[in-house]
GROMACS .gro file of C-alpha atoms in nm:
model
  180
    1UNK     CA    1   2.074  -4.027   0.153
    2UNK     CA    2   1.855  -4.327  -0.026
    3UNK     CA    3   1.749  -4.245  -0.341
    4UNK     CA    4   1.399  -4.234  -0.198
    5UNK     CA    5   1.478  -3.957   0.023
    6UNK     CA    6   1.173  -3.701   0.009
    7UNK     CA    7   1.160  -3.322  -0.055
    8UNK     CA    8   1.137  -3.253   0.295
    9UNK     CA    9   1.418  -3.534   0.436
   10UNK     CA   10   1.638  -3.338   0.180
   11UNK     CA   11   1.577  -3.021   0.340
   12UNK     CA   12   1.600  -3.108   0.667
   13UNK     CA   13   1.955  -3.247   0.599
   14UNK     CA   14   2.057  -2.970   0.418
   15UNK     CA   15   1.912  -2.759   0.734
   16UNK     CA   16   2.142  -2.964   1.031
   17UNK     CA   17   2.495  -2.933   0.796
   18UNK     CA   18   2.404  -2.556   0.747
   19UNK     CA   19   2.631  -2.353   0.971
   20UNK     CA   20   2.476  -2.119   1.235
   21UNK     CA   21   2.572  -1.710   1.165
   22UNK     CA   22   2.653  -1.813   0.779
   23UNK     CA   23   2.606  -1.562   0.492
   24UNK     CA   24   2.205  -1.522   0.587
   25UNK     CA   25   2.257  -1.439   0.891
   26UNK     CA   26   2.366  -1.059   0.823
   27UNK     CA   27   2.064  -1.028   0.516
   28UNK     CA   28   1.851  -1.106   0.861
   29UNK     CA   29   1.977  -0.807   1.048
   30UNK     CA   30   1.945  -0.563   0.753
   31UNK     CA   31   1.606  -0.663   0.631
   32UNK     CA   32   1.539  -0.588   1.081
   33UNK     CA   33   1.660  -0.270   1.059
   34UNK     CA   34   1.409  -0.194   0.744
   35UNK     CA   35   1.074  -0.082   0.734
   36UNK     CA   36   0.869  -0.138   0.354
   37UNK     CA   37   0.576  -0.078   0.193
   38UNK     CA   38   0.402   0.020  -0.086
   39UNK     CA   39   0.523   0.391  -0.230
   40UNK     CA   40   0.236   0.626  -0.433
   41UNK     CA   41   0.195   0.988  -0.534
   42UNK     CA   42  -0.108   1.161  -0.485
   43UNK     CA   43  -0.116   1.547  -0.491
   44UNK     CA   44   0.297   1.555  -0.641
   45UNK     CA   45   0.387   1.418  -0.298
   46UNK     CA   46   0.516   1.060  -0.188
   47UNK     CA   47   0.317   0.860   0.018
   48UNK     CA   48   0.358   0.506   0.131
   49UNK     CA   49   0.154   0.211   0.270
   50UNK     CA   50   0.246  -0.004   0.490
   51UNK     CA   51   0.281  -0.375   0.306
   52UNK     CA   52   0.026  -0.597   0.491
   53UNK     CA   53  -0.238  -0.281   0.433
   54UNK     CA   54  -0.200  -0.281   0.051
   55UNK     CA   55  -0.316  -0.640  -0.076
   56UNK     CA   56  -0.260  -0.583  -0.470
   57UNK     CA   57  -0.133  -0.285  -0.723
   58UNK     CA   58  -0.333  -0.302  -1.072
   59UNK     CA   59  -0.421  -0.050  -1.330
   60UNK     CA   60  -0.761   0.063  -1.353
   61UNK     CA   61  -1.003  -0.135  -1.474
   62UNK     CA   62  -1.333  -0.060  -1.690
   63UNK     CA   63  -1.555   0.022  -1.422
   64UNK     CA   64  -1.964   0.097  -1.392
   65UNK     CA   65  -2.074   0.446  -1.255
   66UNK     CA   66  -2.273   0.389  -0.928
   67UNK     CA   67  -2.587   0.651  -0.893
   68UNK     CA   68  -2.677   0.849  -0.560
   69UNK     CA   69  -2.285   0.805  -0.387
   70UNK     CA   70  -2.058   1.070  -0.398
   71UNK     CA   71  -1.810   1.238  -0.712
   72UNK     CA   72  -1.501   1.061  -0.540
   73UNK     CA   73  -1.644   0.728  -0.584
   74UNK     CA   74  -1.544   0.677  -0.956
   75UNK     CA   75  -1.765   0.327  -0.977
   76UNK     CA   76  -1.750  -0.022  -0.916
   77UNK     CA   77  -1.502  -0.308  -1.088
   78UNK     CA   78  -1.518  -0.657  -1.176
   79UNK     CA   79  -1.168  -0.779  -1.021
   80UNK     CA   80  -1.177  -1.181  -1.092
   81UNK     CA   81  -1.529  -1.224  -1.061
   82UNK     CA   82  -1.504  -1.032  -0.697
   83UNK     CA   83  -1.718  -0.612  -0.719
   84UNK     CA   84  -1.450  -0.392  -0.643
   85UNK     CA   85  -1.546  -0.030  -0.572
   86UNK     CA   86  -1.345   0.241  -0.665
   87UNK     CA   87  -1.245   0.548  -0.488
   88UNK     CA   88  -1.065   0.817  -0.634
   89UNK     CA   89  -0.845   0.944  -0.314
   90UNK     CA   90  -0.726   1.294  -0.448
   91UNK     CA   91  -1.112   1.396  -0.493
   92UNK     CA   92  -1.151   1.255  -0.119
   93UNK     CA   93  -0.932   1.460  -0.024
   94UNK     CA   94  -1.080   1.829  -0.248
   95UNK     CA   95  -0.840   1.742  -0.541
   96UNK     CA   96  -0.773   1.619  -0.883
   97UNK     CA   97  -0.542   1.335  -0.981
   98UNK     CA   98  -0.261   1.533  -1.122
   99UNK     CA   99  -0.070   1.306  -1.375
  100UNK     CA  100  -0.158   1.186  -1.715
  101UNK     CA  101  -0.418   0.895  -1.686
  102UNK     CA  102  -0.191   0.664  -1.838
  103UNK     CA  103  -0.004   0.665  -1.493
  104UNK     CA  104  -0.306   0.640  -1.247
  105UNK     CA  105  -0.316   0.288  -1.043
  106UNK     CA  106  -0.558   0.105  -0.783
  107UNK     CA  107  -0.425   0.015  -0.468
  108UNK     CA  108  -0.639  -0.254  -0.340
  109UNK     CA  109  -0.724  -0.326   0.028
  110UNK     CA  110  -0.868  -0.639   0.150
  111UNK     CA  111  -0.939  -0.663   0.490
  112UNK     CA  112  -1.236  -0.839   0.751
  113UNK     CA  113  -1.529  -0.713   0.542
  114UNK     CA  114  -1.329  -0.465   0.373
  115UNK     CA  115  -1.252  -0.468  -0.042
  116UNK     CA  116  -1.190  -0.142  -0.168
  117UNK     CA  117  -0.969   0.005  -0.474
  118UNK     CA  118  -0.821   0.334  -0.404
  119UNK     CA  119  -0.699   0.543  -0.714
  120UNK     CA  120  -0.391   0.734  -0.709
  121UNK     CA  121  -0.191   0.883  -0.956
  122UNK     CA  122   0.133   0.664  -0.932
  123UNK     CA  123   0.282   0.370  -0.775
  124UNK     CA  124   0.623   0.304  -0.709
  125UNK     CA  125   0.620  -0.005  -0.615
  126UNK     CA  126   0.822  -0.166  -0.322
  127UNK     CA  127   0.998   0.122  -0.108
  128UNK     CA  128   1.253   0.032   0.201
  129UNK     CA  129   1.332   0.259   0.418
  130UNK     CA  130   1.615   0.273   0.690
  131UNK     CA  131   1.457   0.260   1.050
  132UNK     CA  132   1.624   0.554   1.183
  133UNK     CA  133   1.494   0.801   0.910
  134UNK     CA  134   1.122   0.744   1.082
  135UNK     CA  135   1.009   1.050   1.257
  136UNK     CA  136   0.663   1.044   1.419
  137UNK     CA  137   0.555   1.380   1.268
  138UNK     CA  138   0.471   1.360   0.891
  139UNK     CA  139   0.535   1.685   0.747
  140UNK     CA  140   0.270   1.681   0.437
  141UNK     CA  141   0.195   2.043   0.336
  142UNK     CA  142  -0.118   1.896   0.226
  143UNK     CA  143  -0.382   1.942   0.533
  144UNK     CA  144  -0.665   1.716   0.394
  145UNK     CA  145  -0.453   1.417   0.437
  146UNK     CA  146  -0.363   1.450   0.777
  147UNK     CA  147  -0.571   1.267   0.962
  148UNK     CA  148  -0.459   0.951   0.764
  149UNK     CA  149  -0.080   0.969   0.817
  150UNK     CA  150   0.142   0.792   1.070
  151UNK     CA  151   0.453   0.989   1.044
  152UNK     CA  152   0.701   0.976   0.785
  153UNK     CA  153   1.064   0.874   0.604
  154UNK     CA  154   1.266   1.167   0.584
  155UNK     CA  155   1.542   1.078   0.372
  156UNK     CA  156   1.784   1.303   0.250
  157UNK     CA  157   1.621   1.395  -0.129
  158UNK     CA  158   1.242   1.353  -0.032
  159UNK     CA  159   1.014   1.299   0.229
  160UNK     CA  160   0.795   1.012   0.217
  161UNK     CA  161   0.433   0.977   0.431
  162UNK     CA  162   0.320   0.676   0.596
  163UNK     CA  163  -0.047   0.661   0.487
  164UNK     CA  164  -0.267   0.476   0.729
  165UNK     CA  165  -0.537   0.284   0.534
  166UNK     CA  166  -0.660   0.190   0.842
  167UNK     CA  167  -0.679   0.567   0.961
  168UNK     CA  168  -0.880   0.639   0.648
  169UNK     CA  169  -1.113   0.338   0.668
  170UNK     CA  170  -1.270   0.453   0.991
  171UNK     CA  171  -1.264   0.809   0.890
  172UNK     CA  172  -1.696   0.842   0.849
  173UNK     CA  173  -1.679   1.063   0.529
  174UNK     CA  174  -1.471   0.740   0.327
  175UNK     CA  175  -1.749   0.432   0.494
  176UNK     CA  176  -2.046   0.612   0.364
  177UNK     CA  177  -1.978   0.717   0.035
  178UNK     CA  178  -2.393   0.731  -0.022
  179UNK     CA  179  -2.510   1.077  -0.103
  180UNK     CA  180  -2.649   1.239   0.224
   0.00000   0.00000   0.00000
């Protein structure tokens, strides 16, 4: 290799004397046979969001009370110069966040000509979950949520709920949040 070699002529080397079925090749096959997203409470039960729904985790900002929308929209936030409105989810769904403030986060989703914050009372972070613990029923005792789940991880010291964001973006109650 000349000593004039770019960044890419060094990787492509590097990428023909790699040998096929080396060391990556089984990380492949177990990150396949995972499923991940983003894990919250809401309500004292576990909840997660699927990764490409969930765009950014942040605690919540100062925001500005909005007049004539409903209690469960908690205001509106300047996120990087960019309005983000805020929705707290357990009074969308008849409750009350349940954990100290201190521990409340915003789950933001950006999609098409969606930008939305939701407030929940934890995040977890990261969560991976083994393929074959999916079952298509979620089993929430919680019945307000249930149109917005997608099954859930049952592993063996907690159950964890797929929460659709997309389920609860078209529910009508969450897109018009204006007092009727």
């Amino acid at each position: 290799m000349s000593a004039t070699a770019t960044a890419f002529d060094v990787l492509a080397e590097l990428s023909l004397t790699a040998k096929p079925g080396g060391a990556g090749k089984d990380l492949d096959a177990e990150a396949q046979l995972q499923w991940s997203g983003i894990g919250f409470s809401l309500f004292g039960e576990h909840f997660i969001a699927p990764v490409g729904e969930v765009s950014e985790m942040l605690e919540i900002p100062a925001s500005t009370r909005l007049p004539g929308v409903q209690p469960w929209v908690t205001g509106v936030a300047n996120v990087r110069g960019r309005l983000l409105p805020l929705f707290d989810m357990a009074a969308f769904f008849g409750g009350k966040l349940s954990v100290s403030k201190r521990q409340h986060r915003v789950l933001i989703l950006e999609r098409e000509n969606i930008y939305a914050g939701l407030v929940v009372d934890h995040v977890f972070g990261m969560q991976h979950f083994p393929l074959e613990t999916f079952q298509e029923q979620a089993n929430s005792e919680l019945e307000a949520v249930q149109d917005c789940l997608a099954g859930c991880y049952q592993l063996p010291d907690n159950s964890w709920q797929v929460f659709s964001t997309a389920k609860l973006i078209e529910d009508p109650r969450f897109s018009n949040a204006a007092l009727s």
